[in-house]
PDB file of C-alpha atoms in Angstrom:
ATOM      1  CA  ARG Z  17     -18.227 -14.002  10.173  1.00 66.00           C
ATOM      2  CA  LYS Z  18     -14.816 -12.790  11.268  1.00 75.00           C
ATOM      3  CA  GLU Z  19     -12.975 -10.477   8.902  1.00 89.00           C
ATOM      4  CA  VAL Z  20     -10.059 -12.861   8.469  1.00 93.00           C
ATOM      5  CA  GLU Z  21     -10.197 -16.366   9.826  1.00 94.00           C
ATOM      6  CA  GLN Z  22      -7.516 -19.022  10.112  1.00 94.00           C
ATOM      7  CA  ASP Z  23      -7.357 -22.415  11.757  1.00 89.00           C
ATOM      8  CA  PRO Z  24      -5.064 -21.738  14.733  1.00 88.00           C
ATOM      9  CA  GLY Z  25      -3.596 -25.251  14.692  1.00 88.00           C
ATOM     10  CA  PRO Z  26      -1.143 -26.380  15.754  1.00 93.00           C
ATOM     11  CA  PHE Z  27      -0.460 -28.506  12.727  1.00 94.00           C
ATOM     12  CA  ASN Z  28       2.060 -31.219  13.631  1.00 96.00           C
ATOM     13  CA  VAL Z  29       3.500 -32.527  10.401  1.00 96.00           C
ATOM     14  CA  PRO Z  30       6.388 -34.958   9.766  1.00 97.00           C
ATOM     15  CA  GLU Z  31       9.378 -33.616   7.891  1.00 97.00           C
ATOM     16  CA  GLY Z  32       9.019 -34.052   4.153  1.00 97.00           C
ATOM     17  CA  ALA Z  33       5.232 -34.003   4.170  1.00 97.00           C
ATOM     18  CA  THR Z  34       3.018 -31.528   2.356  1.00 97.00           C
ATOM     19  CA  VAL Z  35       0.863 -29.193   4.411  1.00 96.00           C
ATOM     20  CA  ALA Z  36      -1.847 -26.748   3.377  1.00 95.00           C
ATOM     21  CA  PHE Z  37      -3.464 -23.834   5.198  1.00 92.00           C
ATOM     22  CA  ASN Z  38      -6.573 -21.941   4.284  1.00 94.00           C
ATOM     23  CA  CYS Z  39      -7.631 -18.465   5.270  1.00 96.00           C
ATOM     24  CA  THR Z  40     -11.112 -17.062   4.708  1.00 96.00           C
ATOM     25  CA  TYR Z  41     -12.015 -13.389   4.487  1.00 95.00           C
ATOM     26  CA  SER Z  42     -15.348 -11.646   4.741  1.00 94.00           C
ATOM     27  CA  ASN Z  43     -14.969  -8.547   2.550  1.00 91.00           C
ATOM     28  CA  SER Z  44     -15.468  -9.413  -1.101  1.00 91.00           C
ATOM     29  CA  ALA Z  45     -13.947  -6.049  -2.043  1.00 89.00           C
ATOM     30  CA  SER Z  46     -10.557  -6.983  -0.575  1.00 89.00           C
ATOM     31  CA  GLN Z  47      -7.770  -6.087  -2.946  1.00 86.00           C
ATOM     32  CA  SER Z  48      -4.484  -7.518  -1.745  1.00 90.00           C
ATOM     33  CA  PHE Z  49      -3.516 -10.702  -0.019  1.00 94.00           C
ATOM     34  CA  PHE Z  50      -0.323 -11.843   1.638  1.00 94.00           C
ATOM     35  CA  TRP Z  51       1.144 -14.657   3.674  1.00 96.00           C
ATOM     36  CA  TYR Z  52       3.542 -13.731   6.455  1.00 96.00           C
ATOM     37  CA  ARG Z  53       5.651 -15.989   8.604  1.00 97.00           C
ATOM     38  CA  GLN Z  54       6.343 -15.253  12.262  1.00 95.00           C
ATOM     39  CA  ASP Z  55       8.891 -17.167  14.295  1.00 94.00           C
ATOM     40  CA  CYS Z  56       8.566 -17.350  18.052  1.00 90.00           C
ATOM     41  CA  ARG Z  57       9.245 -13.956  19.660  1.00 86.00           C
ATOM     42  CA  LYS Z  58      10.215 -12.421  16.327  1.00 90.00           C
ATOM     43  CA  GLU Z  59       8.533  -9.993  13.965  1.00 93.00           C
ATOM     44  CA  PRO Z  60       6.339 -11.112  11.056  1.00 95.00           C
ATOM     45  CA  LYS Z  61       8.158 -11.396   7.751  1.00 94.00           C
ATOM     46  CA  LEU Z  62       6.595 -11.405   4.318  1.00 93.00           C
ATOM     47  CA  LEU Z  63       6.558 -14.887   2.868  1.00 95.00           C
ATOM     48  CA  MET Z  64       4.734 -14.164  -0.355  1.00 94.00           C
ATOM     49  CA  SER Z  65       2.068 -12.050  -1.957  1.00 91.00           C
ATOM     50  CA  VAL Z  66      -0.944 -13.886  -3.339  1.00 93.00           C
ATOM     51  CA  TYR Z  67      -1.924 -13.117  -6.904  1.00 86.00           C
ATOM     52  CA  SER Z  68      -5.199 -13.880  -8.631  1.00 87.00           C
ATOM     53  CA  SER Z  69      -3.516 -16.348 -10.952  1.00 86.00           C
ATOM     54  CA  GLY Z  70      -1.771 -18.113  -8.095  1.00 87.00           C
ATOM     55  CA  ASN Z  71       1.963 -18.016  -7.549  1.00 92.00           C
ATOM     56  CA  GLU Z  72       4.760 -20.314  -6.580  1.00 94.00           C
ATOM     57  CA  ASP Z  73       8.077 -19.699  -4.864  1.00 93.00           C
ATOM     58  CA  GLY Z  74      10.144 -22.840  -4.510  1.00 96.00           C
ATOM     59  CA  ARG Z  75       8.314 -25.201  -2.175  1.00 97.00           C
ATOM     60  CA  PHE Z  76       5.581 -22.655  -1.460  1.00 97.00           C
ATOM     61  CA  THR Z  77       2.428 -22.146  -3.514  1.00 97.00           C
ATOM     62  CA  ALA Z  78      -0.208 -19.530  -2.798  1.00 96.00           C
ATOM     63  CA  GLN Z  79      -3.647 -19.401  -4.350  1.00 96.00           C
ATOM     64  CA  LEU Z  80      -6.606 -17.063  -4.243  1.00 96.00           C
ATOM     65  CA  ASN Z  81     -10.214 -18.100  -4.675  1.00 94.00           C
ATOM     66  CA  ARG Z  82     -12.284 -14.929  -4.940  1.00 93.00           C
ATOM     67  CA  ALA Z  83     -15.577 -16.744  -5.458  1.00 94.00           C
ATOM     68  CA  SER Z  84     -15.252 -18.580  -2.152  1.00 94.00           C
ATOM     69  CA  GLN Z  85     -13.250 -15.792  -0.510  1.00 95.00           C
ATOM     70  CA  TYR Z  86     -10.274 -17.726   0.675  1.00 94.00           C
ATOM     71  CA  ILE Z  87      -6.569 -17.896   0.116  1.00 96.00           C
ATOM     72  CA  SER Z  88      -4.399 -20.924   0.602  1.00 96.00           C
ATOM     73  CA  LEU Z  89      -0.758 -21.718   1.242  1.00 97.00           C
ATOM     74  CA  LEU Z  90       0.767 -25.045   0.293  1.00 97.00           C
ATOM     75  CA  ILE Z  91       4.181 -26.119   1.577  1.00 97.00           C
ATOM     76  CA  ARG Z  92       5.755 -29.104  -0.130  1.00 98.00           C
ATOM     77  CA  ASP Z  93       8.620 -31.221   1.191  1.00 98.00           C
ATOM     78  CA  SER Z  94       8.410 -29.488   4.564  1.00 97.00           C
ATOM     79  CA  LYS Z  95      11.613 -28.757   6.479  1.00 97.00           C
ATOM     80  CA  LEU Z  96      12.217 -28.410  10.192  1.00 97.00           C
ATOM     81  CA  SER Z  97      12.930 -24.729   9.559  1.00 97.00           C
ATOM     82  CA  ASP Z  98       9.379 -24.257   8.289  1.00 98.00           C
ATOM     83  CA  SER Z  99       8.138 -24.463  11.875  1.00 97.00           C
ATOM     84  CA  ALA Z 100       6.551 -21.086  12.573  1.00 96.00           C
ATOM     85  CA  THR Z 101       3.220 -19.283  12.711  1.00 95.00           C
ATOM     86  CA  TYR Z 102       1.794 -18.393   9.312  1.00 97.00           C
ATOM     87  CA  LEU Z 103      -0.271 -15.220   9.168  1.00 96.00           C
ATOM     88  CA  CYS Z 104      -2.842 -14.459   6.524  1.00 95.00           C
ATOM     89  CA  VAL Z 105      -3.152 -10.755   5.652  1.00 93.00           C
ATOM     90  CA  VAL Z 106      -6.008  -9.206   3.713  1.00 92.00           C
ATOM     91  CA  ARG Z 107      -6.121  -5.621   2.579  1.00 88.00           C
ATOM     92  CA  ASP Z 108      -9.060  -3.515   1.427  1.00 81.00           C
ATOM     93  CA  ASP Z 109      -9.141   0.010   2.770  1.00 77.00           C
ATOM     94  CA  LYS Z 110      -7.398  -1.316   5.845  1.00 79.00           C
ATOM     95  CA  ILE Z 111      -5.009  -4.099   6.695  1.00 83.00           C
ATOM     96  CA  ILE Z 112      -6.287  -7.082   8.614  1.00 87.00           C
ATOM     97  CA  PHE Z 113      -4.114  -9.835  10.032  1.00 90.00           C
ATOM     98  CA  GLY Z 114      -5.431 -13.257  10.850  1.00 92.00           C
ATOM     99  CA  LYS Z 115      -4.552 -14.839  14.190  1.00 91.00           C
ATOM    100  CA  GLY Z 116      -2.147 -17.179  12.463  1.00 93.00           C
ATOM    101  CA  THR Z 117      -1.741 -20.913  12.081  1.00 95.00           C
ATOM    102  CA  ARG Z 118       0.990 -22.618  14.082  1.00 95.00           C
ATOM    103  CA  LEU Z 119       3.001 -25.222  12.227  1.00 96.00           C
ATOM    104  CA  HIS Z 120       5.353 -27.715  13.882  1.00 96.00           C
ATOM    105  CA  ILE Z 121       7.476 -29.848  11.600  1.00 97.00           C
ATOM    106  CA  LEU Z 122       8.445 -33.062  13.367  1.00 96.00           C
ATOM    107  CA  PRO Z 123      11.781 -34.809  12.715  1.00 95.00           C
TER     108      PRO Z 123
ATOM    109  CA  GLU A  10      21.598  -0.064   8.500  1.00 54.00           C
ATOM    110  CA  THR A  11      18.867  -1.527   6.390  1.00 70.00           C
ATOM    111  CA  GLY A  12      15.205  -2.327   6.857  1.00 93.00           C
ATOM    112  CA  VAL A  13      13.215  -1.240   9.873  1.00 96.00           C
ATOM    113  CA  THR A  14      14.845  -0.757  13.245  1.00 97.00           C
ATOM    114  CA  GLN A  15      13.251  -0.256  16.637  1.00 97.00           C
ATOM    115  CA  THR A  16      14.609   0.863  19.970  1.00 97.00           C
ATOM    116  CA  PRO A  17      14.606  -0.136  22.709  1.00 97.00           C
ATOM    117  CA  ARG A  18      14.159  -3.858  22.135  1.00 96.00           C
ATOM    118  CA  HIS A  19      12.972  -4.401  25.708  1.00 97.00           C
ATOM    119  CA  LEU A  20      11.387  -1.946  28.124  1.00 96.00           C
ATOM    120  CA  VAL A  21      10.119  -2.317  31.654  1.00 95.00           C
ATOM    121  CA  MET A  22       8.226   0.648  33.019  1.00 93.00           C
ATOM    122  CA  GLY A  23       6.039   1.517  35.948  1.00 91.00           C
ATOM    123  CA  MET A  24       2.519   2.798  35.505  1.00 89.00           C
ATOM    124  CA  THR A  25       3.532   6.354  36.327  1.00 88.00           C
ATOM    125  CA  ASN A  26       6.506   6.510  33.961  1.00 89.00           C
ATOM    126  CA  LYS A  27       6.768   8.243  30.619  1.00 94.00           C
ATOM    127  CA  LYS A  28       8.774   6.568  27.890  1.00 95.00           C
ATOM    128  CA  SER A  29       9.031   6.601  24.107  1.00 97.00           C
ATOM    129  CA  LEU A  30       9.478   3.899  21.518  1.00 98.00           C
ATOM    130  CA  LYS A  31      11.404   4.735  18.385  1.00 98.00           C
ATOM    131  CA  CYS A  32      11.154   3.301  14.902  1.00 98.00           C
ATOM    132  CA  GLU A  33      13.295   4.114  11.880  1.00 97.00           C
ATOM    133  CA  GLN A  34      12.940   2.795   8.355  1.00 97.00           C
ATOM    134  CA  HIS A  35      15.713   2.867   5.773  1.00 94.00           C
ATOM    135  CA  LEU A  36      13.591   1.690   2.851  1.00 94.00           C
ATOM    136  CA  GLY A  37      12.370   5.005   1.450  1.00 93.00           C
ATOM    137  CA  HIS A  38       8.779   4.095   2.269  1.00 94.00           C
ATOM    138  CA  ASN A  39       5.991   6.626   2.669  1.00 93.00           C
ATOM    139  CA  ALA A  40       3.759   4.813   5.151  1.00 93.00           C
ATOM    140  CA  MET A  41       4.508   3.707   8.696  1.00 95.00           C
ATOM    141  CA  TYR A  42       2.474   1.772  11.229  1.00 95.00           C
ATOM    142  CA  TRP A  43       2.329   0.872  14.900  1.00 96.00           C
ATOM    143  CA  TYR A  44       0.947  -2.524  15.897  1.00 96.00           C
ATOM    144  CA  LYS A  45       0.370  -4.180  19.229  1.00 96.00           C
ATOM    145  CA  GLN A  46       0.746  -7.930  19.595  1.00 94.00           C
ATOM    146  CA  SER A  47      -0.461  -9.519  22.812  1.00 92.00           C
ATOM    147  CA  ALA A  48      -0.233 -13.191  23.628  1.00 84.00           C
ATOM    148  CA  LYS A  49      -2.851 -15.317  21.851  1.00 76.00           C
ATOM    149  CA  LYS A  50      -4.283 -12.323  19.983  1.00 82.00           C
ATOM    150  CA  PRO A  51      -3.893 -11.221  16.388  1.00 82.00           C
ATOM    151  CA  LEU A  52      -1.862  -8.198  15.504  1.00 89.00           C
ATOM    152  CA  GLU A  53      -3.799  -5.056  16.361  1.00 90.00           C
ATOM    153  CA  LEU A  54      -3.221  -2.044  14.165  1.00 91.00           C
ATOM    154  CA  MET A  55      -2.883   1.057  16.313  1.00 94.00           C
ATOM    155  CA  PHE A  56      -1.853   3.951  14.065  1.00 94.00           C
ATOM    156  CA  VAL A  57      -1.082   4.581  10.412  1.00 93.00           C
ATOM    157  CA  TYR A  58       0.937   7.455   9.025  1.00 94.00           C
ATOM    158  CA  SER A  59       1.146   8.298   5.365  1.00 89.00           C
ATOM    159  CA  LEU A  60       3.593  10.982   4.279  1.00 85.00           C
ATOM    160  CA  GLU A  61       3.905  12.044   7.930  1.00 84.00           C
ATOM    161  CA  GLU A  62       0.183  12.554   8.317  1.00 85.00           C
ATOM    162  CA  ARG A  63      -1.809  10.359  10.679  1.00 86.00           C
ATOM    163  CA  VAL A  64      -4.482   8.685   8.581  1.00 83.00           C
ATOM    164  CA  GLU A  65      -5.698   6.024  10.962  1.00 81.00           C
ATOM    165  CA  ASN A  66      -6.206   5.831  14.711  1.00 79.00           C
ATOM    166  CA  ASN A  67      -7.934   2.635  15.689  1.00 80.00           C
ATOM    167  CA  SER A  68      -9.586   3.601  18.965  1.00 85.00           C
ATOM    168  CA  VAL A  69      -6.316   3.613  20.811  1.00 93.00           C
ATOM    169  CA  PRO A  70      -6.356   5.056  24.355  1.00 93.00           C
ATOM    170  CA  SER A  71      -4.835   8.493  24.720  1.00 93.00           C
ATOM    171  CA  ARG A  72      -2.073   7.135  26.937  1.00 95.00           C
ATOM    172  CA  PHE A  73      -0.474   6.120  23.621  1.00 96.00           C
ATOM    173  CA  SER A  74       0.602   9.123  21.573  1.00 95.00           C
ATOM    174  CA  PRO A  75       2.271   8.701  18.171  1.00 96.00           C
ATOM    175  CA  GLU A  76       4.568  11.152  16.463  1.00 95.00           C
ATOM    176  CA  CYS A  77       5.921  11.106  12.933  1.00 95.00           C
ATOM    177  CA  PRO A  78       8.440  13.932  12.426  1.00 94.00           C
ATOM    178  CA  ASN A  79       9.431  12.734   8.943  1.00 93.00           C
ATOM    179  CA  SER A  80       8.784   9.796   6.669  1.00 91.00           C
ATOM    180  CA  SER A  81      11.691   7.801   8.100  1.00 95.00           C
ATOM    181  CA  HIS A  82      10.935   8.101  11.801  1.00 96.00           C
ATOM    182  CA  LEU A  83       8.012   7.137  13.978  1.00 97.00           C
ATOM    183  CA  PHE A  84       7.667   7.421  17.731  1.00 97.00           C
ATOM    184  CA  LEU A  85       5.175   6.068  20.222  1.00 97.00           C
ATOM    185  CA  HIS A  86       5.054   8.085  23.420  1.00 97.00           C
ATOM    186  CA  LEU A  87       3.795   6.198  26.451  1.00 96.00           C
ATOM    187  CA  HIS A  88       2.453   7.580  29.713  1.00 94.00           C
ATOM    188  CA  THR A  89       0.443   6.213  32.639  1.00 93.00           C
ATOM    189  CA  LEU A  90       0.187   2.789  31.069  1.00 94.00           C
ATOM    190  CA  GLN A  91      -1.674  -0.151  32.545  1.00 94.00           C
ATOM    191  CA  PRO A  92      -0.382  -3.705  33.086  1.00 93.00           C
ATOM    192  CA  GLU A  93      -2.654  -4.910  30.248  1.00 93.00           C
ATOM    193  CA  ASP A  94      -0.617  -2.708  27.893  1.00 95.00           C
ATOM    194  CA  SER A  95       2.275  -5.151  28.268  1.00 96.00           C
ATOM    195  CA  ALA A  96       2.842  -6.565  24.788  1.00 96.00           C
ATOM    196  CA  LEU A  97       5.136  -6.604  21.790  1.00 96.00           C
ATOM    197  CA  TYR A  98       4.921  -3.300  19.918  1.00 97.00           C
ATOM    198  CA  LEU A  99       5.802  -3.622  16.283  1.00 97.00           C
ATOM    199  CA  CYS A 100       6.572  -0.887  13.802  1.00 97.00           C
ATOM    200  CA  ALA A 101       6.146  -1.493  10.089  1.00 96.00           C
ATOM    201  CA  SER A 102       6.531   0.454   6.873  1.00 95.00           C
ATOM    202  CA  SER A 103       5.298   0.079   3.324  1.00 92.00           C
ATOM    203  CA  GLN A 104       5.903   1.884   0.079  1.00 90.00           C
ATOM    204  CA  THR A 105       2.468   3.440   0.167  1.00 84.00           C
ATOM    205  CA  ARG A 106      -0.518   3.013   2.442  1.00 79.00           C
ATOM    206  CA  THR A 107      -2.484   0.838   0.070  1.00 75.00           C
ATOM    207  CA  GLY A 108      -1.669  -2.233  -1.897  1.00 64.00           C
ATOM    208  CA  TYR A 109       1.873  -2.935  -0.824  1.00 78.00           C
ATOM    209  CA  GLU A 110       3.362  -5.408   1.598  1.00 86.00           C
ATOM    210  CA  GLN A 111       4.647  -4.232   4.952  1.00 90.00           C
ATOM    211  CA  TYR A 112       8.069  -4.696   6.443  1.00 93.00           C
ATOM    212  CA  PHE A 113       8.295  -5.045  10.189  1.00 95.00           C
ATOM    213  CA  GLY A 114      10.867  -4.005  12.722  1.00 96.00           C
ATOM    214  CA  PRO A 115      11.988  -6.456  15.424  1.00 96.00           C
ATOM    215  CA  GLY A 116       9.610  -4.957  17.954  1.00 96.00           C
ATOM    216  CA  THR A 117       9.844  -3.589  21.478  1.00 97.00           C
ATOM    217  CA  ARG A 118       8.774  -5.989  24.198  1.00 96.00           C
ATOM    218  CA  LEU A 119       7.096  -3.799  26.801  1.00 96.00           C
ATOM    219  CA  THR A 120       6.337  -4.844  30.349  1.00 96.00           C
ATOM    220  CA  VAL A 121       4.288  -2.515  32.534  1.00 95.00           C
ATOM    221  CA  THR A 122       4.661  -3.174  36.244  1.00 92.00           C
TER     222      THR A 122
END
């Protein structure tokens, strides 16, 4: 099993729809979890941290399922500007980035 | 300036050249990182510095040589690179080495000819 695994996509989603990504991780001792967003030819930027109790920031909701070792990102009412690659990051004694999931929001 | 800055933003070098990439963070962080991002590959962590001490070196070839003179600056010295070293090199910083999110610079797009 890969350390951090994401569906590479691309996800082609009409504007206004809801889209969800999952990310699985192999190390049950992992401590911290994050979602980053990376636009084409730009650097990754922190989208949100993922807390055990789940957290929400506007249209974005992140959840952690320790028992099944995955984190999820839900985007509601998607906008054209949400088109990007979404990177899952898991941290134990080292930082591991997933390959990312490409999202295309269609007008 | 704020955040994490990197220079140069683009670099083309021959295999026999020597060049250096520079990273500066204005966030008061204690940890800094070098990553390599190649097309269709995940981010690869190269080096980690914590309080100016190298704490991680992930099997990076010796043609890449990092330097951290203080907690705000990080360099990556390059010499006798190979064409497969062409990639986006990203610098990042975080408050401490463990537990905190990282902030990335805009990257240096390196082409080795």
